[in-house]
Coordinates of C-alpha atoms in Angstrom, one line a residue:
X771 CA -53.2 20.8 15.8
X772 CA -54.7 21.0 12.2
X773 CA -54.2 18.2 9.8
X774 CA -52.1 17.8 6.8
X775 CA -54.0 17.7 3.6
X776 CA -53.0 14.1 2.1
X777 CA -51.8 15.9 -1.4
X778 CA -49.6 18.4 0.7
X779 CA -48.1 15.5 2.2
X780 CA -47.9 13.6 -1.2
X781 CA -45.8 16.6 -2.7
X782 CA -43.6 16.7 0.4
X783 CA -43.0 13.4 0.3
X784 CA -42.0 13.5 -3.5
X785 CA -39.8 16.9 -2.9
X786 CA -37.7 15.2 -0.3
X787 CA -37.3 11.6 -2.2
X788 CA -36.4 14.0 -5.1
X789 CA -33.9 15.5 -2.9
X790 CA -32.8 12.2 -1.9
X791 CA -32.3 10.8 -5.6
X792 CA -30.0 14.3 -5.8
X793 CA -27.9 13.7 -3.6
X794 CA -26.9 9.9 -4.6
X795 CA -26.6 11.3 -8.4
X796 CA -23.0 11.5 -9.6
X797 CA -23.0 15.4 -9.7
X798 CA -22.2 17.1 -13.4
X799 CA -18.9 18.6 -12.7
X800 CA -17.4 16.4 -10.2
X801 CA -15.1 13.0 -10.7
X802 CA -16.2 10.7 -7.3
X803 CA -13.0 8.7 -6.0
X804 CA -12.6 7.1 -2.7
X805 CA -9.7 6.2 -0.2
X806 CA -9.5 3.3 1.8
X807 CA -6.3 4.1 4.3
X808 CA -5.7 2.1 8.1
X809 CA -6.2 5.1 9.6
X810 CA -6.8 3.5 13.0
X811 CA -5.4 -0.5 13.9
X812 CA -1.9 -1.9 14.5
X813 CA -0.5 0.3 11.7
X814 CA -1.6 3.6 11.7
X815 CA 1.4 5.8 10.7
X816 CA 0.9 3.5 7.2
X817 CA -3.1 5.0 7.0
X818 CA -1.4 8.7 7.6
X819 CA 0.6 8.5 5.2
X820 CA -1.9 7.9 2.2
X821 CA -4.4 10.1 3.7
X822 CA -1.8 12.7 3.6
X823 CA -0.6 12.2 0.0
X824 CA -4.2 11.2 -1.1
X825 CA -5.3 15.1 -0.1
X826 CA -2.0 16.5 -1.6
X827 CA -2.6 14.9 -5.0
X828 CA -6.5 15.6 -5.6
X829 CA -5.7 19.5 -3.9
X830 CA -3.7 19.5 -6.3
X831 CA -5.4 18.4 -9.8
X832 CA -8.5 20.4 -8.3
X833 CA -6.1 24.1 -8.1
X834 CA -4.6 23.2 -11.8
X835 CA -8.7 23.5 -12.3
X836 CA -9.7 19.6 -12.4
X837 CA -8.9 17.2 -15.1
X838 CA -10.0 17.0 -19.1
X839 CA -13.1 14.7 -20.1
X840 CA -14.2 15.2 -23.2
X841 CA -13.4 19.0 -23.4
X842 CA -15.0 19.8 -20.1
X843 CA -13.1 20.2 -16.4
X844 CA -14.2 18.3 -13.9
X845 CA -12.9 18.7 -10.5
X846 CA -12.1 15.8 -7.9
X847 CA -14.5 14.7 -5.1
X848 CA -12.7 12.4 -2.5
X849 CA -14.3 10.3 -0.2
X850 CA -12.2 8.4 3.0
X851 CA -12.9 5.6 4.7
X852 CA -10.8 3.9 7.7
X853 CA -10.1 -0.1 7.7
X854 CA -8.4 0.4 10.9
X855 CA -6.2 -2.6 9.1
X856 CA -9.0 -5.1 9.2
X857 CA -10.5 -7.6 6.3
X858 CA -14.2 -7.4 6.8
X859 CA -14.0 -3.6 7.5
X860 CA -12.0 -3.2 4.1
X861 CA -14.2 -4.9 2.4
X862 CA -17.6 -3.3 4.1
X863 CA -15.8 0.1 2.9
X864 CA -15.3 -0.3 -0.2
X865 CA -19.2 -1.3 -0.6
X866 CA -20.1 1.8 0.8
X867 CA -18.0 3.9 -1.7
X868 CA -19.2 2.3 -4.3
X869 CA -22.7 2.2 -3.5
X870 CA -23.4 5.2 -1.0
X871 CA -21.1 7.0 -2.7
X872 CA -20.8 6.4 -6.5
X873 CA -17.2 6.4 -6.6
X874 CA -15.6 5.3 -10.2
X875 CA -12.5 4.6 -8.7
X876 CA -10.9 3.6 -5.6
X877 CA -7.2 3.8 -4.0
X878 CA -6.2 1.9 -1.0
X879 CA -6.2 -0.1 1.2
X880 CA -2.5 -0.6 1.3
X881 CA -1.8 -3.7 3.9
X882 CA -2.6 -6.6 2.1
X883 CA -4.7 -8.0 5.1
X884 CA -7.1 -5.3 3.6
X885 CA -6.6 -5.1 0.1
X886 CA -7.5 -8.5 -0.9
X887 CA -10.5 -8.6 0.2
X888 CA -11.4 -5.2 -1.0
X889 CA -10.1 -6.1 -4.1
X890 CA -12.7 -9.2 -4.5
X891 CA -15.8 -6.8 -3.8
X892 CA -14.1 -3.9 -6.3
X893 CA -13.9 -6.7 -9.2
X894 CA -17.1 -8.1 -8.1
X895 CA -18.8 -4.7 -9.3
X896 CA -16.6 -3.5 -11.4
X897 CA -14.8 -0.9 -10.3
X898 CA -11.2 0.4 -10.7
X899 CA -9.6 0.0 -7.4
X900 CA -5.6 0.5 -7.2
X901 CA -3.6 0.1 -4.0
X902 CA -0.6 1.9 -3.4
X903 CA 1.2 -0.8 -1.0
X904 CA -0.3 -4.1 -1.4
X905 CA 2.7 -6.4 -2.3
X906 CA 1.3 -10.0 -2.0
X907 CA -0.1 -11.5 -5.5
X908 CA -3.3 -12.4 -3.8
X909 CA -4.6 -9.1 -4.5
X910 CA -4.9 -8.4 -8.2
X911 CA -5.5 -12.3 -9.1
X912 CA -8.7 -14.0 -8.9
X913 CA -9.3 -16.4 -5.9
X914 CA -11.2 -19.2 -8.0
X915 CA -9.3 -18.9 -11.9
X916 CA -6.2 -17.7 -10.7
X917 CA -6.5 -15.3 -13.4
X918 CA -5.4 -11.1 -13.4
X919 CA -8.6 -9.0 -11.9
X920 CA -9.6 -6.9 -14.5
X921 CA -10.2 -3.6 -12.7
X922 CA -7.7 -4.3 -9.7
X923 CA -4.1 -2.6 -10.3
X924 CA -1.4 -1.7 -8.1
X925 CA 1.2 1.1 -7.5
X926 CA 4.1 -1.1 -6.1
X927 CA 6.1 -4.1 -6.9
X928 CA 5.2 -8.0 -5.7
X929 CA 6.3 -9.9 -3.4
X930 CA 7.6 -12.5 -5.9
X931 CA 10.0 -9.6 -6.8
X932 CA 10.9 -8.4 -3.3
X933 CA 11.6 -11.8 -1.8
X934 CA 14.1 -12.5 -4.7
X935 CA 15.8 -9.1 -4.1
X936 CA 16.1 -10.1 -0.5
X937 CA 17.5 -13.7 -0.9
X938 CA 20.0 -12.2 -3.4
X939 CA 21.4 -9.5 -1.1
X940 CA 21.2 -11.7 1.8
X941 CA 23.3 -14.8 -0.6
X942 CA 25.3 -12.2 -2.3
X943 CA 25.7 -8.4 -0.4
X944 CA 25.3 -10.9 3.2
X945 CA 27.4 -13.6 1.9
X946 CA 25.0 -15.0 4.3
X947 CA 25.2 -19.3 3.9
X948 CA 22.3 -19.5 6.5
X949 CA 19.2 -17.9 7.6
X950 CA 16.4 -17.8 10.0
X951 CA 12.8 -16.4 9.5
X952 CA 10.1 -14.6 11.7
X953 CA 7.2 -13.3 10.6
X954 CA 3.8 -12.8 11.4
X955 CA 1.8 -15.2 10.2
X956 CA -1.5 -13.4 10.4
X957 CA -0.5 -11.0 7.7
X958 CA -0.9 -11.7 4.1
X959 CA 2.3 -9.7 3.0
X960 CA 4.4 -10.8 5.6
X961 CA 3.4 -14.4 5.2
X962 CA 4.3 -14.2 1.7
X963 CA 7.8 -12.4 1.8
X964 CA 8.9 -15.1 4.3
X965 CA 7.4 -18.0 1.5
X966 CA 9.3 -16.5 -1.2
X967 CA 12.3 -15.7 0.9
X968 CA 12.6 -19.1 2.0
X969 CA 12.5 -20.7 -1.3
X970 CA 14.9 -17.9 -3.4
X971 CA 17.3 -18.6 -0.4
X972 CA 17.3 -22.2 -0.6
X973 CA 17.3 -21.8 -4.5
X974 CA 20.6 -19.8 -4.2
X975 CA 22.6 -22.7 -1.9
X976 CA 21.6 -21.1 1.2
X977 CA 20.2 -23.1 4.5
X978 CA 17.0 -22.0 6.5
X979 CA 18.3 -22.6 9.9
X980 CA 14.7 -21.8 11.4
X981 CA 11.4 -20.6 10.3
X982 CA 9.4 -18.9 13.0
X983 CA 6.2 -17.2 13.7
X984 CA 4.0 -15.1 15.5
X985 CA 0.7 -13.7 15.9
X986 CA -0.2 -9.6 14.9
X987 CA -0.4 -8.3 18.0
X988 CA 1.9 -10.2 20.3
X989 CA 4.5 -9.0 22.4
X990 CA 6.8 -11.6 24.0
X991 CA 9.1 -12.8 21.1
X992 CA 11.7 -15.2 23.6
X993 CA 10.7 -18.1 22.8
X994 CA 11.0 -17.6 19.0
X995 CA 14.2 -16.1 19.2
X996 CA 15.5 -18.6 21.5
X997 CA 15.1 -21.1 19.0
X998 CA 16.7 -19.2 16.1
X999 CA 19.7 -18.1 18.6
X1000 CA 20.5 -22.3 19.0
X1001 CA 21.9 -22.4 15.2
X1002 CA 23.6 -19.0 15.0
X1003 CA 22.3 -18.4 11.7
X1004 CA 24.3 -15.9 9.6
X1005 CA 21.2 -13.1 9.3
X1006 CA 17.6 -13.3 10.4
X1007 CA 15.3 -11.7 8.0
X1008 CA 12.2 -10.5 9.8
X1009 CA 9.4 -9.3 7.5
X1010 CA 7.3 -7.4 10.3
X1011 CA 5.5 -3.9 10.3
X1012 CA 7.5 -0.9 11.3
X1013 CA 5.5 -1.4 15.1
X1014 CA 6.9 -4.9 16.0
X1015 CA 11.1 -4.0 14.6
X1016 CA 11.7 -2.5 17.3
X1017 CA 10.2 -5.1 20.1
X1018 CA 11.7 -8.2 18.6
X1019 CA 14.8 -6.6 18.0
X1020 CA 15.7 -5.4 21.4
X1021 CA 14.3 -8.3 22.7
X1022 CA 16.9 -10.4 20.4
X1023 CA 19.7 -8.2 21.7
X1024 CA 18.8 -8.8 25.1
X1025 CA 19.2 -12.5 24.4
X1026 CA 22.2 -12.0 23.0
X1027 CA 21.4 -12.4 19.6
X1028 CA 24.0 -10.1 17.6
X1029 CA 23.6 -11.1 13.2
X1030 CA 22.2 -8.5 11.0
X1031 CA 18.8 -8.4 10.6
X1032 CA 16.8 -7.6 7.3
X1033 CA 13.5 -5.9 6.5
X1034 CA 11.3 -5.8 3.5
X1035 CA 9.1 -2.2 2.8
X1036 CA 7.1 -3.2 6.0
X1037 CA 10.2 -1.3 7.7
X1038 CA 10.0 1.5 5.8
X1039 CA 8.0 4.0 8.3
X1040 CA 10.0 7.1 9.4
X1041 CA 8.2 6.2 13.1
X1042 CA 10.7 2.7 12.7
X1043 CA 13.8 5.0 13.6
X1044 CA 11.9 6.6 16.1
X1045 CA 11.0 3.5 18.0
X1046 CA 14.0 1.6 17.4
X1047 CA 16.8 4.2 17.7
X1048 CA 20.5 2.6 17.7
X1049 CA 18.9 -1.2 17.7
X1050 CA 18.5 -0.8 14.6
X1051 CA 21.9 0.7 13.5
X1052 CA 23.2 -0.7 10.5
X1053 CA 20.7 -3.1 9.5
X1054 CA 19.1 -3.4 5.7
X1055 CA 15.8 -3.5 4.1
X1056 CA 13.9 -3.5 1.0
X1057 CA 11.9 -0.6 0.0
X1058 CA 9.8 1.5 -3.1
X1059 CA 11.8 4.6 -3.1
X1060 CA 14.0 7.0 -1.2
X1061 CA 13.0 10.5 -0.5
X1062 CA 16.9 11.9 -0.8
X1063 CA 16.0 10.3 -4.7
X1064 CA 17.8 12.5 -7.0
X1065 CA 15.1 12.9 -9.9
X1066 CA 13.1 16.1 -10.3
X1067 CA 9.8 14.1 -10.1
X1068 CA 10.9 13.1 -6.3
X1069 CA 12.4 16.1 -5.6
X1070 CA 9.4 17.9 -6.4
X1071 CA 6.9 15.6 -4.6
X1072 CA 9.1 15.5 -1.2
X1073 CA 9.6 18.9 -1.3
X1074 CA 5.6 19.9 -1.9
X1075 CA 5.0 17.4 0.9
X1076 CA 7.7 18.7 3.4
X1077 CA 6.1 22.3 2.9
X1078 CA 2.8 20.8 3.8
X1079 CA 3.1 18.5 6.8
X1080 CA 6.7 19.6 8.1
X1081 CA 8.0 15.9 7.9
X1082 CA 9.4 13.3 4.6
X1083 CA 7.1 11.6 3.1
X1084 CA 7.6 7.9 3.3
X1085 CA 7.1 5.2 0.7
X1086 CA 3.3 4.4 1.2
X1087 CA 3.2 8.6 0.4
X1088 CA 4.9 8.4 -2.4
X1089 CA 3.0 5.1 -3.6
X1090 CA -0.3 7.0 -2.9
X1091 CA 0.5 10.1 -4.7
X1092 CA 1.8 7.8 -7.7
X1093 CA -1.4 5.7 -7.5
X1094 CA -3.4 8.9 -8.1
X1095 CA -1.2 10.5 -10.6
X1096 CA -1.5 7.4 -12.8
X1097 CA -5.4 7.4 -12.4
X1098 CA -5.5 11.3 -13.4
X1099 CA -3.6 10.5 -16.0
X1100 CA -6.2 7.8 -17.4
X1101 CA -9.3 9.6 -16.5
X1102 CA -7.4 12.5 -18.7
X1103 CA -7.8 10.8 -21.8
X1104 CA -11.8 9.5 -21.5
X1105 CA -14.2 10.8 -23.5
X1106 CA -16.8 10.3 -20.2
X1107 CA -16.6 9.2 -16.9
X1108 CA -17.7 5.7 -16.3
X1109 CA -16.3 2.1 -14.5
X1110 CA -15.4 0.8 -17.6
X1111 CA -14.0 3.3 -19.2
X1112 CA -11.2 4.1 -16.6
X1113 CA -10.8 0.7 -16.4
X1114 CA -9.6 0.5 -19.6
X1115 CA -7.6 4.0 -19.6
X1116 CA -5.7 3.0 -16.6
X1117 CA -5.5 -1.0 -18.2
X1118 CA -3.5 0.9 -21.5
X1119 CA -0.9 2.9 -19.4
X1120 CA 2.2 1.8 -20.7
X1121 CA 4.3 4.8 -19.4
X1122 CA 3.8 7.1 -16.0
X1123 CA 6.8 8.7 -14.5
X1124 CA 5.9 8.9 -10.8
X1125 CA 7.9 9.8 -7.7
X1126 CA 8.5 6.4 -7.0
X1127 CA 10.0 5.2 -10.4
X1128 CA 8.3 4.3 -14.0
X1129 CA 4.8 2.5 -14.2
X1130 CA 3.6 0.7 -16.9
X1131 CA 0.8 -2.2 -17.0
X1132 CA 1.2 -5.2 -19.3
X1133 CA -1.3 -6.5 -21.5
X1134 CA -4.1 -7.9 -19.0
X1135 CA -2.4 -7.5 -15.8
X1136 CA -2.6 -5.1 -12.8
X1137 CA 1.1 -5.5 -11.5
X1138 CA 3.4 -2.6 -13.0
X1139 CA 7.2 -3.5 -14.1
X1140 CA 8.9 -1.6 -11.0
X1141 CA 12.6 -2.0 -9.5
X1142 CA 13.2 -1.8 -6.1
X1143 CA 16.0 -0.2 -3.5
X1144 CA 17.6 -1.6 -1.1
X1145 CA 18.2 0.9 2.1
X1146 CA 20.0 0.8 5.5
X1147 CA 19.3 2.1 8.7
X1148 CA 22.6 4.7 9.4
X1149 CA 22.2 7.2 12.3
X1150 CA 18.5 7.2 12.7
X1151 CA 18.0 7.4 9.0
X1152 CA 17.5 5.5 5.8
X1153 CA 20.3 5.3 3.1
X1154 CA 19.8 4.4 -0.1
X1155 CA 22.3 1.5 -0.5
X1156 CA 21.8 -0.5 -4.1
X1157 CA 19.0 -0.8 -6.4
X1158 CA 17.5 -4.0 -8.1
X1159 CA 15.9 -3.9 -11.1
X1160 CA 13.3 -6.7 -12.3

């Protein structure tokens, strides 16, 4: 076997770290942004949902021939990455799009289990990252000044907003005097609809009867539901994922266990009426949009996406393809693509009409002005029932 001459290696050596160097380069022609979706986990049916509406939206932009910088198209380069609904794995994603990857802008994840701590690495280097779902405040403030994140925005509305909406039509569309509480305590979200629940309900003359909790993943609800059964509270507002509604509430029925219940958008996966059928009959919950919305913006997203995947896009769909159609829309007025720049593109938007209503970002903050809709639960599907504006 004849040796390599030491410059012939040299020069192959330099040819292929050359190549290397290439390949991490931000490519001329091509914007970089990643996805963060829970793909696999306790909530996968959520991660299918972006994924699905995060391909629709750059498939699109890239057929209309890519978006406008500074008089030259560029088309879209996506990047995905699964959480499978987990912290750390959120977090070690989001450092791999933005340093494997070069990214200059990131959407997801959409659980707040994930989001906030991929939002901390996202500010930490200065990247645009929006999620589509994330409700709890957590995510777009910082966790030591308690201060708005400056490249951290959102699609959706907060929690502070939701759990007023839902202690108002509990009080008011209810007439409910009394309530109980269960929720999963090991999700951020949840956690945080049940706080501000709790205290809008009490704020309104009403009486938490019981305040219970559970693990993510548990199974076996009796005991908690024995409990809240004892005061025969007027509704029980359970802030759970689309994958637990159904077990706690035919476990509830089983125990007799017959007030309304009430939901917040964790409910609002078309796979809920699936798994909970007629236990669920009747029952209300708090949501981002309906896909039977009237306006030609929905009507021409759920109609695009019913064509594409055969089913209705839900509301972690519709917040996706909003999250990307309000960073097109700041990329679309750069003058070059960098971090900081679509930072402060997105940070001006002060009006986006997307699917799932108006967005538009106040003066150092990440959390749009957004209303929300309250839906029930009527043969197997969701009915828009009243809307609540902020």
């Amino acid at each position: 076997m004849k040796r390599i001459p030491i410059i012939l290696f040299m020069l192959i050596a330099l040819q292929l770290a050359s190549c290397a160097k290439k390949d991490n380069q931000v490519q001329p022609d091509v914007i970089k942004v990643g996805v963060v979706a829970e793909l696999t986990g306790d909530i996968p049916a959520v991660g299918a949902s972006c994924k699905s509406a995060a391909e629709m939206a750059v498939a699109a932009v890239n057929d209309a021939g890519g978006i406008s910088v500074g008089g030259k198209k560029y088309k879209v380069q996506m990047f995905i990455e699964d959480n499978a609904g987990r912290a750390e794995q959120s977090a070690s994603a989001v450092q791999k799009l933005i340093t494997q990857r070069g990214v200059v802008a990131i959407i997801g994840p959409n659980s707040s289990t994930g989001a906030i701590p991929a939002a901390e690495i996202a500010e930490a280097s200065k990247v645009t990252l929006i999620t589509p779902w994330s409700t709890n405040p957590k995510t777009t403030l910082d966790s030591r000044t308690g201060k708005h994140k400056q490249y951290v925005f959102r699609a959706c509305y907060l929690d502070t907003f939701q759990g007023q909406v839902l202690a108002s039509f509990a009080r008011d569309g209810l007439k409910a005097k009394t309530a109980a509480v269960l929720f999963d305590v090991a999700a951020e979200a949840l956690k945080g609809q049940a706080e501000v629940f709790k205290g809008s309900f009490e704020q309104k003359g009403g009486k938490i009867t019981a305040y219970e909790t559970y693990s993510t993943g548990d199974r076996d609800f009796s005991a908690q539901l024995t409990k809240i059964k004892q005061d025969a509270p007027d509704v029980l507002f359970l802030p759970a994922y689309y994958s637990d509604v159904p077990l706690v509430v035919q476990q509830a029925h089983r125990l007799g266990l017959s007030m309304p219940f009430l939901g917040s958008d964790a409910w609002a996966s078309s796979e809920l009426t699936k798994l909970c059928a007629a236990d669920c009959d009747g029952y209300f919950f708090s949501s981002h949009y309906l896909s039977e919305s009237t306006s030609d913006i929905s009507q021409r997203f759920v109609k695009a996406y019913n064509a594409l995947y055969k089913q209705a896009p839900d509301d972690v769909a519709a917040l996706t393809y909003d999250a990307f159609g309000v960073l097109f829309q700041a990329l679309g007025k750069l003058q070059r693509v960098d971090s900081e720049s679509v930072r402060n593109a997105l940070a001006s938007t002060t009006q986006y009409a997307g699917v799932t209503g108006n967005i538009r970002y106040v003066e150092g903050s990440g959390d749009p002005i957004k209303g929300a809709v309250m839906l029930q639960i009527k043969d197997g599907k969701f009915q828009w029932h009243s809307q609540a504006n902020p």
